[in-house]
Short mmCIF file of C-alpha atoms and ligand atoms in Angstrom, two decimals:
data_model
loop_
_atom_site.label_atom_id
_atom_site.label_comp_id
_atom_site.label_asym_id
_atom_site.label_seq_id
_atom_site.Cartn_x
_atom_site.Cartn_y
_atom_site.Cartn_z
CA MET A 1 15.22 1.56 30.71
CA ARG A 2 14.77 -0.76 27.76
CA THR A 3 15.00 0.79 24.29
CA ALA A 4 13.39 0.06 20.95
CA VAL A 5 13.71 1.37 17.48
CA VAL A 6 10.56 0.95 15.41
CA VAL A 7 10.95 1.38 11.63
CA GLY A 8 7.78 2.64 9.83
CA ALA A 9 4.93 4.75 11.15
CA GLY A 10 2.08 2.95 9.45
CA VAL A 11 -0.67 1.48 11.60
CA GLY A 12 1.60 -1.41 12.79
CA GLY A 13 4.53 0.78 13.74
CA LEU A 14 2.35 3.40 15.51
CA ALA A 15 0.48 0.72 17.44
CA VAL A 16 3.62 -1.07 18.70
CA ALA A 17 5.58 2.12 19.41
CA GLY A 18 2.70 3.45 21.61
CA ALA A 19 2.26 0.05 23.34
CA LEU A 20 6.03 -0.19 24.22
CA ALA A 21 6.12 3.44 25.40
CA ARG A 22 3.11 2.89 27.64
CA SER A 23 5.01 -0.08 29.16
CA GLY A 24 7.94 2.15 30.06
CA TRP A 25 10.19 1.65 27.01
CA GLN A 26 12.12 4.45 25.36
CA VAL A 27 11.13 4.30 21.73
CA THR A 28 12.50 5.86 18.54
CA LEU A 29 10.09 5.68 15.64
CA LEU A 30 11.70 6.19 12.22
CA GLU A 31 9.56 7.09 9.20
CA ARG A 32 10.87 7.77 5.68
CA THR A 33 8.14 10.22 4.66
CA ASP A 34 8.04 13.79 5.97
CA ARG A 35 4.47 13.50 7.28
CA VAL A 36 2.85 10.56 9.00
CA ARG A 37 -0.36 10.33 7.05
CA PRO A 38 -2.51 7.44 5.67
CA ASP A 39 -4.43 7.45 2.46
CA PRO A 40 -7.84 9.08 2.82
CA THR A 41 -9.83 5.85 2.70
CA ALA A 42 -11.20 3.47 5.29
CA VAL A 43 -10.49 0.05 6.78
CA VAL A 44 -12.67 -2.76 8.04
CA LEU A 45 -11.61 -4.06 11.46
CA TRP A 46 -12.77 -7.61 12.25
CA PRO A 47 -13.32 -8.66 15.89
CA ASN A 48 -9.71 -9.93 16.19
CA GLY A 49 -8.44 -6.48 15.17
CA VAL A 50 -10.78 -4.77 17.59
CA ARG A 51 -9.80 -7.14 20.37
CA ALA A 52 -6.12 -6.43 19.66
CA LEU A 53 -6.76 -2.69 19.88
CA HIS A 54 -8.39 -3.23 23.27
CA ALA A 55 -5.38 -5.33 24.38
CA LEU A 56 -3.17 -2.40 23.30
CA GLY A 57 -5.19 -0.07 25.48
CA LEU A 58 -6.71 1.77 22.52
CA GLY A 59 -10.19 0.28 22.53
CA ALA A 60 -11.90 3.16 24.43
CA GLY A 61 -11.43 5.71 21.59
CA LEU A 62 -12.48 3.22 18.94
CA ALA A 63 -16.25 3.41 19.60
CA ALA A 64 -16.32 7.10 18.70
CA ILE A 65 -14.80 6.65 15.23
CA ALA A 66 -16.08 3.14 14.22
CA THR A 67 -19.29 2.25 12.43
CA PRO A 68 -20.64 -1.35 12.76
CA LEU A 69 -20.80 -3.12 9.42
CA PRO A 70 -23.77 -5.47 9.23
CA ASP A 71 -23.57 -8.51 6.93
CA GLY A 72 -24.86 -7.27 3.58
CA GLY A 73 -24.46 -10.57 1.72
CA VAL A 74 -22.84 -11.26 -1.64
CA ARG A 75 -24.57 -10.66 -4.99
CA ARG A 76 -23.63 -11.37 -8.64
CA PRO A 77 -23.59 -8.47 -11.11
CA ASP A 78 -27.07 -9.55 -12.26
CA GLY A 79 -28.34 -9.10 -8.68
CA HIS A 80 -28.67 -12.83 -7.94
CA TRP A 81 -27.71 -13.66 -4.32
CA LEU A 82 -24.63 -15.82 -3.97
CA VAL A 83 -24.70 -15.47 -0.17
CA GLN A 84 -27.75 -14.08 1.56
CA PRO A 85 -27.24 -11.47 4.29
CA ARG A 86 -27.34 -13.02 7.70
CA PRO A 87 -27.78 -11.38 11.13
CA THR A 88 -24.43 -11.03 12.85
CA PRO A 89 -24.12 -11.24 16.63
CA ALA A 90 -22.80 -7.94 18.00
CA ASP A 91 -19.55 -9.56 19.27
CA ARG A 92 -18.77 -10.82 15.72
CA MET A 93 -19.74 -7.66 13.86
CA PRO A 94 -16.82 -5.92 12.03
CA VAL A 95 -16.49 -2.16 12.13
CA VAL A 96 -15.42 0.40 9.54
CA VAL A 97 -13.05 3.23 10.46
CA HIS A 98 -11.67 6.11 8.44
CA ARG A 99 -7.89 5.58 8.19
CA GLU A 100 -7.17 9.18 9.14
CA ASP A 101 -9.25 8.75 12.35
CA LEU A 102 -7.41 5.50 13.10
CA HIS A 103 -4.03 7.19 12.58
CA ASP A 104 -5.10 10.14 14.84
CA ALA A 105 -6.05 7.65 17.60
CA LEU A 106 -2.73 5.79 17.26
CA ILE A 107 -0.74 9.01 17.26
CA ALA A 108 -2.58 10.23 20.38
CA GLY A 109 -1.49 6.97 21.97
CA LEU A 110 2.25 7.57 21.46
CA GLY A 111 2.70 9.68 24.53
CA ASP A 112 5.94 11.51 25.27
CA ARG A 113 8.28 8.49 25.44
CA VAL A 114 8.32 8.12 21.65
CA GLU A 115 10.74 10.17 19.61
CA LEU A 116 9.24 10.39 16.13
CA ARG A 117 11.89 11.03 13.42
CA THR A 118 10.44 11.65 10.01
CA GLY A 119 12.36 11.82 6.74
CA VAL A 120 14.62 8.94 7.80
CA THR A 121 14.83 6.06 5.30
CA VAL A 122 16.31 2.92 6.84
CA ARG A 123 18.68 1.17 4.42
CA THR A 124 20.61 -1.39 6.46
CA VAL A 125 20.05 -3.57 9.56
CA SER A 126 22.43 -5.41 11.78
CA ALA A 127 21.32 -8.46 13.80
CA GLU A 128 24.54 -10.20 15.08
CA PRO A 129 24.58 -12.44 18.14
CA GLY A 130 27.10 -10.42 20.17
CA GLU A 131 25.90 -6.93 19.27
CA ARG A 132 22.89 -4.70 19.99
CA PRO A 133 20.60 -4.79 16.96
CA SER A 134 20.68 -1.64 14.90
CA VAL A 135 19.50 0.02 11.68
CA SER A 136 21.02 2.79 9.62
CA ASP A 137 19.96 5.32 7.02
CA GLY A 138 23.52 5.56 5.70
CA ARG A 139 24.26 8.60 7.85
CA GLN A 140 23.25 7.64 11.31
CA ARG A 141 23.17 4.35 13.17
CA PHE A 142 20.22 3.68 15.58
CA ALA A 143 20.90 0.87 18.03
CA ALA A 144 18.52 -0.41 20.66
CA ASP A 145 17.63 -3.56 22.66
CA LEU A 146 14.87 -4.35 20.20
CA VAL A 147 14.30 -3.34 16.57
CA VAL A 148 10.80 -3.67 15.19
CA ALA A 149 10.54 -3.72 11.35
CA ALA A 150 7.08 -2.28 10.56
CA ASP A 151 8.24 -0.88 7.24
CA GLY A 152 5.49 -2.44 5.10
CA THR A 153 5.36 -4.64 2.11
CA ASP A 154 8.67 -3.42 0.59
CA SER A 155 10.46 -3.78 3.94
CA GLU A 156 14.18 -3.20 3.50
CA ILE A 157 14.78 -4.96 6.82
CA ARG A 158 12.95 -8.11 5.67
CA ARG A 159 14.75 -8.05 2.34
CA ARG A 160 18.03 -8.31 4.30
CA LEU A 161 17.08 -10.76 7.03
CA ALA A 162 14.64 -12.94 5.09
CA PRO A 163 15.68 -12.59 1.40
CA GLU A 164 13.83 -15.79 0.50
CA SER A 165 10.54 -13.91 0.87
CA ARG A 166 9.72 -11.99 -2.32
CA VAL A 167 7.05 -9.36 -3.10
CA VAL A 168 4.93 -10.53 -6.01
CA SER A 169 1.86 -9.17 -7.79
CA SER A 170 -1.41 -10.83 -6.74
CA GLY A 171 -2.68 -10.22 -10.29
CA CYS A 172 -5.19 -7.56 -9.40
CA ALA A 173 -5.50 -3.81 -8.63
CA ALA A 174 -7.81 -2.05 -6.19
CA TRP A 175 -9.49 1.37 -6.21
CA ARG A 176 -10.89 2.92 -3.07
CA ALA A 177 -12.68 6.10 -2.17
CA VAL A 178 -14.69 7.76 0.62
CA ILE A 179 -17.54 9.92 -0.72
CA PRO A 180 -18.26 12.51 2.00
CA TRP A 181 -21.90 12.62 3.17
CA TYR A 182 -22.57 15.99 1.49
CA ARG A 183 -21.84 14.41 -1.92
CA ALA A 184 -23.06 10.87 -1.15
CA PRO A 185 -26.07 9.67 -3.22
CA ARG A 186 -29.38 9.05 -1.41
CA LEU A 187 -30.00 5.33 -1.78
CA PRO A 188 -33.28 3.37 -1.45
CA GLY A 189 -34.35 3.46 2.14
CA ASP A 190 -31.28 5.52 2.98
CA ARG A 191 -30.13 2.62 5.09
CA PRO A 192 -26.47 2.08 6.03
CA VAL A 193 -24.61 0.66 3.01
CA GLY A 194 -23.02 -2.80 3.27
CA GLY A 195 -22.37 -5.88 1.20
CA GLU A 196 -20.49 -6.88 -1.90
CA VAL A 197 -20.95 -7.77 -5.53
CA LEU A 198 -18.83 -10.31 -7.30
CA GLY A 199 -18.29 -10.64 -11.10
CA ALA A 200 -15.71 -12.38 -13.27
CA GLY A 201 -12.48 -11.05 -11.83
CA TYR A 202 -14.28 -7.94 -10.47
CA ARG A 203 -15.45 -7.20 -6.96
CA PHE A 204 -17.19 -4.22 -5.39
CA VAL A 205 -17.64 -3.68 -1.63
CA ALA A 206 -19.34 -0.72 0.02
CA ALA A 207 -19.76 0.40 3.62
CA SER A 208 -21.20 3.39 5.43
CA LEU A 209 -18.90 5.46 7.65
CA GLY A 210 -21.10 6.99 10.28
CA GLU A 211 -24.57 8.29 9.44
CA ARG A 212 -25.72 11.04 7.19
CA GLY A 213 -26.19 14.23 9.26
CA SER A 214 -24.47 12.75 12.32
CA SER A 215 -20.73 12.43 12.15
CA GLY A 216 -20.35 10.84 15.64
CA GLY A 217 -16.73 11.30 16.77
CA SER A 218 -15.48 11.80 13.22
CA SER A 219 -15.66 14.62 10.73
CA ARG A 220 -14.74 12.16 8.01
CA GLY A 221 -17.99 10.26 7.46
CA GLY A 222 -19.39 9.21 4.17
CA ILE A 223 -19.66 6.09 2.07
CA TYR A 224 -16.54 3.99 1.58
CA TRP A 225 -16.20 1.70 -1.42
CA VAL A 226 -13.47 -0.57 -2.72
CA ALA A 227 -13.40 -2.08 -6.18
CA THR A 228 -10.95 -4.90 -7.12
CA ALA A 229 -10.24 -5.85 -10.73
CA ALA A 230 -7.99 -8.59 -12.15
CA GLY A 231 -5.12 -7.08 -14.10
CA ALA A 232 -2.47 -4.41 -13.58
CA PRO A 233 -3.03 -0.88 -12.18
CA ARG A 234 -3.94 1.66 -14.84
CA PRO A 235 -1.36 4.24 -15.90
CA GLU A 236 -4.04 6.81 -16.94
CA PRO A 237 -4.95 9.87 -14.88
CA PRO A 238 -7.65 9.44 -12.24
CA GLU A 239 -10.45 10.94 -14.47
CA THR A 240 -9.81 8.14 -17.03
CA GLN A 241 -9.51 5.50 -14.33
CA LEU A 242 -12.91 6.53 -12.98
CA ALA A 243 -14.46 6.46 -16.47
CA LEU A 244 -13.01 2.86 -16.86
CA LEU A 245 -14.45 1.81 -13.48
CA ARG A 246 -17.85 3.15 -14.56
CA ARG A 247 -17.68 1.12 -17.72
CA TRP A 248 -16.44 -2.06 -16.06
CA TYR A 249 -19.16 -1.94 -13.38
CA ALA A 250 -21.99 -0.65 -15.62
CA GLY A 251 -25.28 -2.46 -14.93
CA TRP A 252 -24.15 -3.80 -11.54
CA PRO A 253 -26.82 -3.70 -8.81
CA THR A 254 -27.46 -0.56 -6.67
CA PRO A 255 -25.56 1.14 -5.17
CA VAL A 256 -22.49 0.39 -7.34
CA GLY A 257 -23.29 2.81 -10.22
CA ASP A 258 -24.64 5.56 -7.80
CA LEU A 259 -21.40 5.40 -5.84
CA LEU A 260 -19.17 5.53 -8.87
CA ASP A 261 -21.17 8.42 -10.28
CA ALA A 262 -20.86 10.35 -7.04
CA THR A 263 -17.11 9.82 -6.79
CA ASP A 264 -14.76 12.65 -7.63
CA PRO A 265 -11.47 11.74 -9.39
CA ALA A 266 -9.69 13.40 -6.49
CA ASP A 267 -11.28 10.86 -4.10
CA LEU A 268 -9.77 7.91 -5.97
CA VAL A 269 -6.90 5.88 -4.51
CA GLN A 270 -5.47 3.21 -6.85
CA GLN A 271 -3.16 0.41 -5.67
CA GLU A 272 -1.54 -2.64 -7.08
CA ILE A 273 -2.29 -5.67 -4.89
CA ARG A 274 0.87 -7.50 -3.87
CA GLU A 275 1.83 -10.22 -1.46
CA LEU A 276 4.77 -12.05 0.01
CA ARG A 277 5.64 -15.48 -1.47
CA PRO A 278 6.85 -17.37 0.47
CA LEU A 279 6.27 -15.89 3.89
CA PRO A 280 9.56 -15.18 5.68
CA ARG A 281 11.12 -18.23 7.31
CA ALA A 282 11.29 -16.32 10.65
CA TYR A 283 9.64 -13.32 12.26
CA GLY A 284 12.15 -13.00 15.09
CA PHE A 285 15.96 -12.70 14.72
CA PRO A 286 17.71 -12.79 18.16
CA ALA A 287 20.67 -10.40 18.50
CA GLY A 288 22.51 -8.89 21.46
CA PRO A 289 20.19 -8.44 24.42
CA GLY A 290 17.07 -8.74 22.23
CA GLY A 291 16.76 -8.84 18.51
CA VAL A 292 14.81 -7.77 15.42
CA VAL A 293 11.22 -8.71 14.76
CA LEU A 294 9.05 -8.33 11.63
CA LEU A 295 5.53 -6.88 12.11
CA GLY A 296 2.54 -6.06 9.91
CA ASP A 297 2.84 -6.08 6.10
CA ALA A 298 6.64 -6.37 6.47
CA ALA A 299 5.94 -9.84 7.86
CA HIS A 300 2.85 -10.97 5.97
CA ALA A 301 1.59 -8.66 3.13
CA MET A 302 -1.45 -10.36 1.58
CA PRO A 303 -4.34 -9.47 -0.77
CA PRO A 304 -7.13 -7.65 1.07
CA HIS A 305 -9.85 -10.19 0.20
CA LEU A 306 -10.49 -11.03 3.83
CA GLY A 307 -9.61 -7.52 5.13
CA GLN A 308 -7.14 -8.84 7.65
CA GLY A 309 -3.87 -6.91 7.06
CA THR A 310 -4.39 -4.16 9.58
CA CYS A 311 -6.06 -6.55 11.98
CA LEU A 312 -3.03 -8.85 11.92
CA ALA A 313 -0.72 -5.86 12.40
CA PHE A 314 -2.60 -5.03 15.58
CA GLU A 315 -2.50 -8.70 16.68
CA ASP A 316 1.32 -8.64 16.10
CA ALA A 317 1.70 -5.43 18.20
CA ALA A 318 -0.55 -6.74 21.02
CA THR A 319 1.23 -10.08 21.08
CA LEU A 320 4.72 -8.46 21.14
CA ALA A 321 3.73 -6.03 23.86
CA SER A 322 2.23 -8.77 25.99
CA LEU A 323 5.26 -11.10 25.61
CA LEU A 324 7.67 -8.25 26.41
CA ARG A 325 5.77 -7.49 29.67
CA GLU A 326 5.90 -11.10 30.76
CA SER A 327 9.16 -12.66 29.46
CA ARG A 328 12.81 -11.87 29.23
CA LEU A 329 13.58 -9.98 26.09
CA PRO A 330 15.35 -12.77 24.14
CA ASP A 331 12.61 -15.24 25.08
CA ALA A 332 9.99 -12.80 23.88
CA VAL A 333 11.66 -12.54 20.48
CA VAL A 334 11.61 -16.29 20.17
CA ALA A 335 8.05 -16.62 21.49
CA TYR A 336 6.85 -13.88 19.10
CA ASP A 337 8.18 -15.89 16.18
CA ARG A 338 6.54 -19.07 17.46
CA LEU A 339 3.11 -17.46 17.99
CA ARG A 340 2.88 -15.20 14.96
CA ARG A 341 4.17 -17.29 12.06
CA PRO A 342 1.54 -20.05 12.25
CA ARG A 343 -1.21 -17.44 12.73
CA ALA A 344 -0.19 -15.41 9.70
CA ALA A 345 0.28 -18.55 7.66
CA THR A 346 -3.37 -19.64 8.41
CA VAL A 347 -4.80 -16.27 7.40
CA VAL A 348 -2.67 -16.17 4.28
CA ARG A 349 -3.85 -19.66 3.31
CA GLN A 350 -7.48 -18.61 3.68
CA THR A 351 -6.88 -15.40 1.75
CA ARG A 352 -5.30 -17.37 -1.12
CA ARG A 353 -8.34 -19.62 -1.36
CA MET A 354 -10.51 -16.55 -1.58
CA SER A 355 -8.19 -15.18 -4.28
CA ALA A 356 -8.69 -18.34 -6.34
CA VAL A 357 -12.49 -18.06 -6.02
CA LEU A 358 -12.55 -14.32 -6.71
CA GLN A 359 -10.24 -14.40 -9.65
CA ALA A 360 -11.89 -17.27 -11.49
CA ARG A 361 -12.24 -16.34 -15.15
CA GLY A 362 -13.84 -18.00 -18.15
CA ARG A 363 -17.35 -19.54 -18.36
CA LEU A 364 -16.60 -22.88 -16.74
CA ALA A 365 -14.43 -21.29 -14.04
CA LEU A 366 -17.31 -18.86 -13.40
CA ARG A 367 -19.83 -21.65 -12.95
CA ALA A 368 -17.45 -23.37 -10.62
CA ARG A 369 -16.94 -20.06 -8.84
CA ASP A 370 -20.64 -19.48 -8.35
CA ALA A 371 -21.03 -23.06 -7.08
CA ALA A 372 -18.04 -22.60 -4.84
CA LEU A 373 -19.37 -19.32 -3.52
CA GLY A 374 -22.71 -20.97 -2.75
CA THR A 375 -21.06 -23.68 -0.70
CA ILE A 376 -17.37 -23.21 0.01
CA SER A 377 -17.33 -19.47 0.47
CA PRO A 378 -19.78 -19.22 3.34
CA ARG A 379 -17.86 -22.04 4.96
CA LEU A 380 -14.56 -20.39 4.12
CA LEU A 381 -15.79 -17.03 5.35
CA SER A 382 -17.20 -18.53 8.57
CA THR A 383 -13.96 -20.45 9.08
CA ALA A 384 -12.01 -17.24 8.64
CA ALA A 385 -14.41 -15.40 10.87
CA ALA A 386 -14.25 -18.15 13.51
CA SER A 387 -10.44 -18.27 13.56
CA ALA A 388 -10.46 -14.48 13.73
CA ALA A 389 -12.97 -14.48 16.57
CA ALA A 390 -10.99 -17.15 18.46
CA TRP A 391 -7.81 -15.11 18.59
CA ARG A 392 -6.79 -13.90 22.05
CA PRO A 393 -3.69 -11.89 23.03
CA PRO A 394 -1.33 -14.13 25.07
CA SER A 395 -1.45 -13.43 28.76
C1 FAD B 401 -7.17 -2.09 -1.22
C2 FAD B 401 -6.80 -2.44 0.17
C3 FAD B 401 -7.81 -2.58 1.13
C4 FAD B 401 -7.50 -3.02 2.44
N1 FAD B 401 -8.54 -3.20 3.34
C5 FAD B 401 -8.24 -3.67 4.56
C6 FAD B 401 -9.25 -3.86 5.52
O1 FAD B 401 -10.42 -3.57 5.23
N2 FAD B 401 -8.96 -4.36 6.73
C7 FAD B 401 -7.62 -4.65 7.10
O2 FAD B 401 -7.39 -5.12 8.23
N3 FAD B 401 -6.65 -4.46 6.20
C8 FAD B 401 -6.87 -3.95 4.98
N4 FAD B 401 -5.86 -3.76 4.09
C9 FAD B 401 -4.47 -4.03 4.49
C10 FAD B 401 -3.88 -2.87 5.24
O3 FAD B 401 -3.96 -1.66 4.57
C11 FAD B 401 -2.37 -3.17 5.57
O4 FAD B 401 -2.18 -4.51 5.94
C12 FAD B 401 -1.82 -2.22 6.62
O5 FAD B 401 -1.86 -0.88 6.20
C13 FAD B 401 -0.35 -2.56 6.91
O6 FAD B 401 0.14 -1.65 7.80
P1 FAD B 401 1.70 -1.60 8.13
O7 FAD B 401 1.86 -0.59 9.22
O8 FAD B 401 2.31 -2.97 8.36
O9 FAD B 401 2.35 -1.11 6.83
P2 FAD B 401 2.27 0.30 6.05
O10 FAD B 401 0.93 0.89 6.28
O11 FAD B 401 2.71 0.07 4.65
O12 FAD B 401 3.30 1.26 6.78
C14 FAD B 401 4.72 1.11 6.55
C15 FAD B 401 5.33 2.44 6.92
O13 FAD B 401 6.74 2.27 6.85
C16 FAD B 401 7.32 3.36 6.17
N5 FAD B 401 8.62 2.86 5.57
C17 FAD B 401 8.72 1.98 4.52
N6 FAD B 401 10.01 1.72 4.32
C18 FAD B 401 10.75 2.43 5.19
C19 FAD B 401 12.11 2.66 5.42
N7 FAD B 401 13.03 2.00 4.71
N8 FAD B 401 12.52 3.50 6.43
C20 FAD B 401 11.59 4.14 7.17
N9 FAD B 401 10.24 4.02 6.98
C21 FAD B 401 9.77 3.21 6.02
C22 FAD B 401 6.29 3.73 5.14
O14 FAD B 401 6.43 5.06 4.63
C23 FAD B 401 5.01 3.54 5.98
O15 FAD B 401 4.65 4.69 6.68
C24 FAD B 401 -6.18 -3.31 2.77
C25 FAD B 401 -5.15 -3.13 1.84
C26 FAD B 401 -5.47 -2.74 0.57
C27 FAD B 401 -4.35 -2.58 -0.47
#
């Protein structure tokens, strides 16, 4: 039986560990924290991410926990439309999912061929031609035919195998929250919330998770919002951060103020936005009978402006699982690198163009940004959406 060690039980690690186990591999999943738990927010899955989940055999459960996200358009803080809402065909409609629901679905998919070891922090990796690849936490060595590094943005494995790729700040911070339905404000028309507002260096996006009074398959419904602001994360306690957000976004169109007012400091999740520059020179490192591969944020951490990080992690997992079913192990490692690097590079390039538009500051830059949003951004967004929609798992 073939064996794999997967490092990191985030969405990427859970997805690939389950997929390998369902194909008959014996998998050890190593996670540094004591409990496998995501932050209590939500994630938007674009059609490529949904398709990848289906390819991983996890699509069936998704319908019960996902809420379609209609195109709500893009407004300026004064309410002026930068991009009008447009009807989205059902097959191109993204969905919103509570991260805890997504984790539950991925954990349910692990089956009994995955040995989950929590409290294990991987510190070293070995990927030598004549030896089975392995990782170690300093006390125990874990060797296997294949090692999957799904250990996130600060990946220790990437730092050792691709030291040229550095984690840098993207120059902004993000705040997210899910306001449960019982505390969510009643908004005009009480329609599902969607859409975004863009100011000078500030952005606010909101989305409904399920419907008020009907939780569907999830008990975690509510209204999800994410606010991005240029600058560093704030050192103050959540109460002060929330007060700052209310000041920064004062006067923005409905529902921004209502959502910030209804948010409890305990709901707030703050995060510095970081990215890899440059991307690693390789995603596959042949060793022994197989090798080491980089997956998810460990391979391509990027700002969330296009909401593609989780989607790409699922694409990585679906691609790897498919290649391993159909090719010899060493060939699969090489093919994974060949398929995934250009794909990640394209999405990162599109994300950086969005970063430049979103983070424009100053009066002239702002005018250029508004003009760009009126013309480039719809094109950029539809290019991103089209390349996302075009992605298919290899078969
Ligand atoms: C504000 C914000 C909004 C976002 N919105 C979206 C969105 O709408 N749509 C979307 O697709 N993406 C979105 N993303 C991106 C998405 O959250 C990430 O791309 C995704 O979580 C990456 O998953 P991962 O499994 O690769 O890494 P992670 O989730 O970081 O998981 C890595 C795991 O590895 C563990 N680990 C780390 N180091 C070690 C070690 N040495 N040993 C053992 N274990 C280790 C960690 O504890 C963790 O459990 C967003 C990101 C942010 C910041």
